[in-house]
Amino acid sequence: MYDHRRLGRELGLFDTDPLMGAGLPYWLPDGAVVRHQLEEYVRGLECAAGYRHVYSPVLGKRELYEISGHWSHYSDDMFPPMRLGAEEVVLRPSLCPHHALIYRSRSHSYRELPLRIAELGGMYRSELSGVLGGLTRVRAIQLNDAHIFCTLDQAVEEARAALALIARAYADLGIRASRYRLSLPGDGGKYVADPALWRRATELLRAVLDGSGIAYESAEGEAAFYGPKIDVQIEDAAGREATLSTVQIDFHQPERFDLHYIGADGAKHRPVMVHRSVIGSVERAVAHLVEQHGGAFPAWLAPVQLVVLPVSEAQEAQAYDLVERALAHGLRAEVAVEGSLGARIRAARLVPYQAVIGEREADAGLVAVRLRDGRRVEPLPAAELLHHVAARVGARGAELWADA
């Protein structure tokens, strides 16, 4: 059983400092590589699915969150306002109000819909110190978020497509959903008081789940304050459950921000806002991947993909040349020279590919290859090794060697 809080620090992925504060981890170089690769993967996945990416500021005027409803329903989880002259600004607790403003900034025709807006953006939650831990509960969150503005007739299909995109990402990353949950409102004033809104959104989400053939459970008290949602649940190494991905259908914020599009009849119509997050917060996704793989990430995610091990000082020139060629192929590679060969091999046990160059290999212009899982490959020319590794990394598969 792996705990990402311990293993992540041992592997030099992330750490914390009291002067930065609880729930505010920083990423070390190897962790930054994993995070960057994950972000680039999800951006590519979204682009292929027709999403357009934007950037929006992490601050907003208090009035923005009063309009969205966050201030009245969610302010206990927000950081207090900061006064700037006569105005008050707030660290945003979510990206949806900003995306609503981005949609509202231009006029839209029904021909443009669905309009899919995505962002990997920062948001902030004033979590109590007692619930913070590692990367799973933090105060500064990098969220893989998107909002789809569509017609009512398109809402179910767009939400279904979002679920399919989540399933595709989970398959690529090796993530297993523990269960799907239809999160509904509970008692209390936490939720928007509009029974018709809740009833209509819930019916649509049930149609999405039933039409996708997904088994699910309903859970009261787990909805967002403005509407029900589909939560994709995962479990950590200790069996604790958490939400990683979500899909929501929202009628509330389009109304609050007076969003509209021009229909085929030339009149104004209200769009539906579908919220979805494929991998949730980058922090929680990385924490789950660390525990799932025990630090032995798939080759495309690994901080170092190829380590070159010269047997003696006489082969160091060839080792550094191989690393330069690997870097030119877009691979993350380095030379390891400190310590005995056995110690270096053990130290690089989580690196997918180890290239050993001894006197015999150097004389023949070959490289001996050891795979992370213990298998060995017959010595082969450096160019062939680099071509093969680059192909396996580009395929983003779990298998290290195509012919094995």
Coordinates of C-alpha atoms in Angstrom, one line a residue:
M1 CA 0.0 0.0 0.0
Y2 CA 1.4 3.4 -1.0
D3 CA 0.7 6.7 0.6
H4 CA 1.3 9.6 -1.8
R5 CA 2.1 12.0 1.1
R6 CA 5.2 9.9 2.0
L7 CA 6.1 8.5 -1.4
G8 CA 5.7 11.9 -3.2
R9 CA 8.2 13.5 -0.8
E10 CA 10.6 10.5 -1.1
L11 CA 10.5 10.7 -4.9
G12 CA 11.0 14.5 -4.8
L13 CA 7.7 15.3 -6.4
F14 CA 6.3 17.9 -4.0
D15 CA 6.8 19.3 -0.5
T16 CA 5.5 21.9 1.8
D17 CA 6.9 24.7 4.0
P18 CA 5.4 26.3 7.1
L19 CA 6.2 29.8 5.6
M20 CA 4.0 29.0 2.6
G21 CA 1.3 27.6 4.8
A22 CA -0.8 24.5 5.2
G23 CA -2.6 23.1 2.2
L24 CA -0.2 25.0 -0.2
P25 CA 2.2 22.4 -1.5
Y26 CA 4.9 23.3 -4.0
W27 CA 6.0 21.2 -6.9
L28 CA 9.6 20.0 -7.2
P29 CA 11.2 19.5 -10.7
D30 CA 10.2 15.9 -11.1
G31 CA 6.7 16.5 -9.8
A32 CA 6.4 19.5 -12.2
V33 CA 7.2 17.1 -15.1
V34 CA 4.4 14.8 -14.1
R35 CA 2.0 17.7 -13.6
H36 CA 3.0 19.2 -17.0
Q37 CA 2.6 16.0 -18.9
L38 CA -0.8 15.3 -17.3
E39 CA -2.0 18.9 -18.2
E40 CA -0.7 18.6 -21.8
Y41 CA -2.5 15.2 -22.1
V42 CA -5.8 16.5 -21.0
R43 CA -5.5 19.7 -23.2
G44 CA -4.9 17.5 -26.2
L45 CA -7.8 15.3 -25.3
E46 CA -10.1 18.3 -25.0
C47 CA -8.9 19.9 -28.2
A48 CA -9.7 16.7 -30.1
A49 CA -13.2 16.8 -28.6
G50 CA -13.9 20.3 -29.8
Y51 CA -13.1 22.4 -26.8
R52 CA -11.6 25.9 -27.0
H53 CA -9.2 26.9 -24.2
V54 CA -9.2 30.2 -22.4
Y55 CA -7.4 31.9 -19.5
S56 CA -9.2 33.9 -16.8
P57 CA -8.0 35.7 -13.7
V58 CA -8.0 34.0 -10.3
L59 CA -9.5 37.2 -8.7
G60 CA -13.0 38.6 -9.1
K61 CA -15.0 41.4 -7.5
R62 CA -17.2 40.3 -4.7
E63 CA -20.2 41.3 -6.8
L64 CA -19.4 38.6 -9.3
Y65 CA -19.9 35.9 -6.7
E66 CA -23.0 37.6 -5.3
I67 CA -24.5 37.3 -8.8
S68 CA -23.4 33.7 -9.3
G69 CA -24.8 32.7 -5.8
H70 CA -21.4 31.6 -4.4
W71 CA -21.4 34.5 -1.8
S72 CA -24.8 33.6 -0.3
H73 CA -24.4 29.8 -0.6
Y74 CA -20.7 29.1 -0.4
S75 CA -18.9 32.0 1.3
D76 CA -17.9 29.8 4.3
D77 CA -15.5 28.0 2.0
M78 CA -14.1 31.1 0.4
F79 CA -11.2 33.3 1.4
P80 CA -12.2 36.7 2.8
P81 CA -12.4 39.7 0.5
M82 CA -9.4 42.0 -0.1
R83 CA -10.1 45.7 -0.3
L84 CA -8.7 47.5 -3.3
G85 CA -9.7 51.2 -2.9
A86 CA -13.5 51.2 -3.0
E87 CA -13.8 47.7 -4.3
E88 CA -13.6 44.2 -2.7
V89 CA -12.0 41.4 -4.7
V90 CA -12.0 37.7 -3.8
L91 CA -9.9 34.7 -4.7
R92 CA -12.2 32.7 -6.9
P93 CA -13.7 29.4 -5.4
S94 CA -14.6 28.1 -8.9
L95 CA -14.2 29.0 -12.6
C96 CA -17.8 28.9 -13.7
P97 CA -18.6 32.6 -13.1
H98 CA -15.6 33.7 -15.1
H99 CA -16.6 31.4 -18.0
A100 CA -20.2 32.7 -17.9
L101 CA -18.8 36.2 -18.3
I102 CA -16.6 35.0 -21.2
Y103 CA -19.7 33.6 -22.9
R104 CA -21.6 36.8 -22.2
S105 CA -18.9 39.0 -23.7
R106 CA -19.9 38.1 -27.3
S107 CA -23.3 37.5 -29.0
H108 CA -24.0 33.9 -30.0
S109 CA -26.2 32.2 -32.6
Y110 CA -27.7 28.7 -32.2
R111 CA -25.4 27.7 -35.1
E112 CA -22.4 28.1 -32.8
L113 CA -23.8 25.8 -30.1
P114 CA -22.6 23.8 -28.4
L115 CA -19.8 26.1 -27.4
R116 CA -17.2 24.2 -25.3
I117 CA -14.9 26.4 -23.2
A118 CA -12.1 24.8 -21.2
E119 CA -9.4 26.0 -18.8
L120 CA -6.7 24.5 -16.6
G121 CA -7.1 27.3 -14.0
G122 CA -6.4 28.1 -10.4
M123 CA -9.0 28.4 -7.7
Y124 CA -8.9 28.7 -3.9
R125 CA -10.8 27.1 -1.1
S126 CA -10.6 28.1 2.6
E127 CA -10.3 24.5 3.8
L128 CA -9.9 24.0 7.6
S129 CA -6.4 22.9 8.5
G130 CA -7.7 19.6 10.1
V131 CA -8.8 18.2 6.7
L132 CA -5.8 19.2 4.7
G133 CA -3.4 16.4 3.5
G134 CA -0.7 16.0 0.9
L135 CA -2.2 16.8 -2.6
T136 CA -5.7 15.5 -2.0
R137 CA -7.1 18.4 0.1
V138 CA -5.4 21.7 -0.6
R139 CA -6.2 25.4 -0.5
A140 CA -4.8 26.3 -3.9
I141 CA -6.2 24.1 -6.6
Q142 CA -5.4 23.7 -10.3
L143 CA -8.6 22.5 -11.8
N144 CA -9.2 20.9 -15.2
D145 CA -12.5 22.6 -15.8
A146 CA -14.8 23.2 -18.7
H147 CA -18.3 24.6 -19.4
I148 CA -20.4 23.8 -22.4
F149 CA -23.1 26.3 -23.5
C150 CA -25.7 24.5 -25.5
T151 CA -29.4 24.3 -26.2
L152 CA -31.8 22.3 -24.0
D153 CA -32.0 19.6 -26.8
Q154 CA -28.2 19.3 -26.8
A155 CA -27.7 19.0 -23.0
V156 CA -28.1 15.3 -22.5
E157 CA -25.8 14.4 -25.4
E158 CA -23.1 16.9 -24.3
A159 CA -23.2 15.5 -20.7
R160 CA -23.0 12.0 -22.1
A161 CA -20.1 12.9 -24.3
A162 CA -18.4 14.4 -21.2
L163 CA -18.8 11.1 -19.4
A164 CA -17.3 9.3 -22.3
L165 CA -14.3 11.6 -22.3
I166 CA -13.8 10.9 -18.6
A167 CA -13.9 7.1 -19.4
R168 CA -11.3 7.6 -22.2
A169 CA -9.0 9.5 -19.9
Y170 CA -9.3 6.9 -17.1
A171 CA -8.5 4.1 -19.6
D172 CA -5.4 6.0 -20.8
L173 CA -4.2 6.8 -17.3
G174 CA -5.1 3.4 -15.8
I175 CA -7.6 5.0 -13.3
R176 CA -10.5 2.9 -12.1
A177 CA -13.7 4.5 -10.9
S178 CA -15.0 2.9 -7.7
R179 CA -18.5 4.1 -8.4
Y180 CA -20.7 6.7 -10.0
R181 CA -22.9 8.9 -7.8
L182 CA -25.8 11.1 -8.7
S183 CA -25.4 13.8 -6.1
L184 CA -28.7 15.4 -5.0
P185 CA -29.5 18.3 -2.6
G186 CA -30.1 17.7 1.1
D187 CA -31.8 19.7 3.8
G188 CA -30.8 23.2 4.8
G189 CA -30.2 26.6 3.1
K190 CA -27.1 25.5 1.3
Y191 CA -29.0 25.0 -2.0
V192 CA -30.7 27.3 -4.4
A193 CA -34.4 27.3 -3.6
D194 CA -35.9 26.4 -7.0
P195 CA -37.7 23.0 -7.0
A196 CA -38.4 23.1 -10.7
L197 CA -34.8 23.7 -11.5
W198 CA -33.6 20.8 -9.4
R199 CA -36.3 18.5 -10.9
R200 CA -35.5 19.3 -14.5
A201 CA -31.7 19.0 -14.1
T202 CA -32.0 15.8 -12.1
E203 CA -34.2 14.2 -14.8
L204 CA -31.6 15.1 -17.5
L205 CA -28.7 13.7 -15.5
R206 CA -30.6 10.4 -14.9
A207 CA -31.2 10.2 -18.6
V208 CA -27.5 10.7 -19.2
L209 CA -26.6 7.9 -16.8
D210 CA -29.3 5.5 -17.9
G211 CA -28.5 6.2 -21.6
S212 CA -24.8 5.5 -20.9
G213 CA -25.6 2.2 -19.3
I214 CA -23.7 3.2 -16.1
A215 CA -24.7 1.8 -12.7
Y216 CA -25.0 4.6 -10.2
E217 CA -26.1 5.4 -6.7
S218 CA -28.0 8.5 -5.5
A219 CA -26.7 10.5 -2.6
E220 CA -28.5 13.3 -0.9
G221 CA -26.6 16.3 0.4
E222 CA -23.7 16.0 -2.1
A223 CA -25.0 18.3 -4.9
A224 CA -23.5 21.7 -5.8
F225 CA -25.5 24.6 -4.4
Y226 CA -26.9 25.4 -7.8
G227 CA -27.8 21.9 -9.1
P228 CA -27.3 18.1 -9.1
K229 CA -24.2 16.5 -10.5
I230 CA -22.7 13.2 -11.5
D231 CA -19.6 12.5 -9.4
V232 CA -17.1 9.9 -10.5
Q233 CA -15.6 8.4 -7.3
I234 CA -12.2 6.9 -6.7
E235 CA -10.5 5.2 -3.7
D236 CA -7.1 5.9 -2.3
A237 CA -4.6 3.3 -0.9
A238 CA -6.4 3.3 2.4
G239 CA -9.8 2.7 0.9
R240 CA -11.0 6.3 1.4
E241 CA -13.3 7.6 -1.3
A242 CA -13.1 10.9 -3.0
T243 CA -14.6 12.6 -6.1
L244 CA -12.2 13.0 -9.0
S245 CA -14.4 13.9 -12.0
T246 CA -17.8 15.6 -12.3
V247 CA -20.6 16.4 -14.8
Q248 CA -23.3 18.9 -14.0
I249 CA -26.3 20.4 -15.8
D250 CA -26.9 24.0 -14.7
F251 CA -30.0 26.1 -15.3
H252 CA -29.2 28.5 -12.4
Q253 CA -26.1 30.5 -13.6
P254 CA -27.4 31.1 -17.2
E255 CA -30.4 32.8 -15.5
R256 CA -28.3 34.7 -13.0
F257 CA -25.9 36.1 -15.7
D258 CA -28.7 36.6 -18.2
L259 CA -27.0 34.5 -20.8
H260 CA -28.7 34.0 -24.2
Y261 CA -28.3 33.0 -27.8
I262 CA -30.2 33.9 -30.9
G263 CA -32.4 31.0 -32.0
A264 CA -33.5 30.0 -35.5
D265 CA -36.6 32.1 -34.9
G266 CA -34.5 35.3 -34.4
A267 CA -35.5 35.5 -30.7
K268 CA -33.4 35.3 -27.6
H269 CA -33.2 31.9 -25.8
R270 CA -31.5 30.8 -22.6
P271 CA -28.6 28.3 -23.0
V272 CA -28.0 25.4 -20.7
M273 CA -24.6 25.3 -19.0
V274 CA -23.0 21.9 -18.7
H275 CA -20.1 21.8 -16.2
R276 CA -17.6 19.0 -16.5
S277 CA -14.1 18.1 -15.2
V278 CA -12.3 15.2 -16.8
I279 CA -9.5 14.7 -14.2
G280 CA -10.7 17.1 -11.5
S281 CA -7.9 18.9 -9.7
V282 CA -4.4 18.2 -11.0
E283 CA -3.3 17.8 -7.4
R284 CA -5.8 15.0 -6.6
A285 CA -5.2 13.3 -9.9
V286 CA -1.4 13.2 -9.3
A287 CA -1.9 12.0 -5.8
H288 CA -4.0 9.1 -7.1
L289 CA -1.5 8.2 -9.8
V290 CA 1.4 8.2 -7.3
E291 CA -0.4 5.7 -5.1
Q292 CA -1.7 3.6 -8.0
H293 CA 1.7 3.2 -9.7
G294 CA 3.9 3.4 -6.6
G295 CA 6.0 6.0 -8.3
A296 CA 6.6 3.7 -11.3
F297 CA 4.6 6.0 -13.7
P298 CA 3.8 5.0 -17.3
A299 CA 6.8 5.9 -19.5
W300 CA 5.1 8.9 -20.9
L301 CA 4.5 10.4 -17.4
A302 CA 7.8 9.4 -15.8
P303 CA 10.0 12.3 -14.7
V304 CA 13.0 10.5 -16.2
Q305 CA 12.3 8.1 -19.0
L306 CA 15.8 6.9 -19.9
V307 CA 18.9 6.7 -17.6
V308 CA 22.2 5.9 -19.2
L309 CA 24.7 4.0 -17.1
P310 CA 28.3 3.9 -18.3
V311 CA 30.1 0.9 -16.7
S312 CA 33.3 2.9 -16.3
E313 CA 34.7 6.4 -16.9
A314 CA 35.9 5.2 -20.3
Q315 CA 32.3 5.0 -21.6
E316 CA 31.1 8.3 -20.2
A317 CA 31.6 10.2 -23.5
Q318 CA 29.3 7.7 -25.3
A319 CA 26.8 8.0 -22.4
Y320 CA 26.6 11.8 -22.6
D321 CA 26.3 11.6 -26.4
L322 CA 23.4 9.1 -26.0
V323 CA 21.6 11.5 -23.6
E324 CA 22.0 14.4 -26.0
R325 CA 20.5 12.3 -28.8
A326 CA 17.6 11.2 -26.5
L327 CA 16.9 14.9 -25.6
A328 CA 16.8 15.7 -29.3
H329 CA 14.1 13.0 -29.6
G330 CA 12.0 14.8 -27.0
L331 CA 12.8 12.2 -24.3
R332 CA 13.7 13.0 -20.7
A333 CA 17.1 11.4 -20.1
E334 CA 20.1 11.7 -17.9
V335 CA 23.5 10.1 -17.2
A336 CA 24.1 8.4 -13.8
V337 CA 27.8 8.1 -12.9
E338 CA 28.0 8.2 -9.1
G339 CA 28.5 4.9 -7.2
S340 CA 28.8 1.3 -8.3
L341 CA 26.9 0.1 -11.3
G342 CA 24.7 -2.1 -9.1
A343 CA 23.9 0.9 -6.8
R344 CA 23.1 3.1 -9.8
I345 CA 20.7 0.4 -11.3
R346 CA 18.9 0.2 -7.9
A347 CA 18.7 4.0 -7.6
A348 CA 17.1 4.1 -11.1
R349 CA 14.6 1.3 -10.4
L350 CA 11.6 3.5 -11.2
V351 CA 13.0 4.8 -14.5
P352 CA 11.3 2.9 -17.4
Y353 CA 14.4 2.4 -19.5
Q354 CA 18.0 1.8 -18.4
A355 CA 20.8 1.9 -21.0
V356 CA 24.0 0.2 -19.9
I357 CA 27.2 0.9 -21.9
G358 CA 30.2 -1.2 -21.1
E359 CA 33.5 -1.7 -23.0
R360 CA 32.0 -4.4 -25.3
E361 CA 28.9 -2.3 -26.1
A362 CA 31.0 0.8 -26.7
D363 CA 33.3 -1.0 -29.1
A364 CA 30.4 -2.5 -31.1
G365 CA 28.4 0.8 -31.1
L366 CA 25.5 -0.9 -29.2
V367 CA 23.6 -0.3 -25.9
A368 CA 22.4 -3.0 -23.4
V369 CA 18.8 -2.3 -22.4
R370 CA 17.2 -3.1 -19.0
L371 CA 13.5 -2.5 -18.6
R372 CA 12.0 -1.3 -15.3
D373 CA 10.1 -4.6 -14.9
G374 CA 13.4 -6.6 -14.8
R375 CA 13.5 -7.7 -18.4
R376 CA 16.6 -7.3 -20.6
V377 CA 16.7 -6.6 -24.3
E378 CA 19.5 -7.8 -26.6
P379 CA 22.1 -5.1 -27.2
L380 CA 21.0 -2.9 -30.1
P381 CA 22.2 0.3 -31.8
A382 CA 21.5 3.6 -30.0
A383 CA 19.4 4.9 -32.8
E384 CA 17.1 1.9 -32.7
L385 CA 16.8 2.1 -28.9
L386 CA 15.8 5.8 -29.1
H387 CA 13.3 5.2 -32.0
H388 CA 11.7 2.4 -30.0
V389 CA 11.5 4.3 -26.7
A390 CA 10.1 7.4 -28.4
A391 CA 7.5 5.3 -30.1
R392 CA 6.4 3.7 -26.8
V393 CA 6.3 7.1 -25.0
G394 CA 4.3 8.6 -27.9
A395 CA 1.8 5.7 -27.8
R396 CA 1.1 6.5 -24.1
G397 CA 0.6 2.8 -23.4
A398 CA 1.5 0.7 -20.3
E399 CA 3.7 -1.8 -22.2
L400 CA 7.4 -0.8 -22.2
W401 CA 8.5 -2.9 -25.1
A402 CA 6.4 -3.7 -28.2
D403 CA 8.1 -7.0 -29.0
A404 CA 8.1 -8.4 -25.4

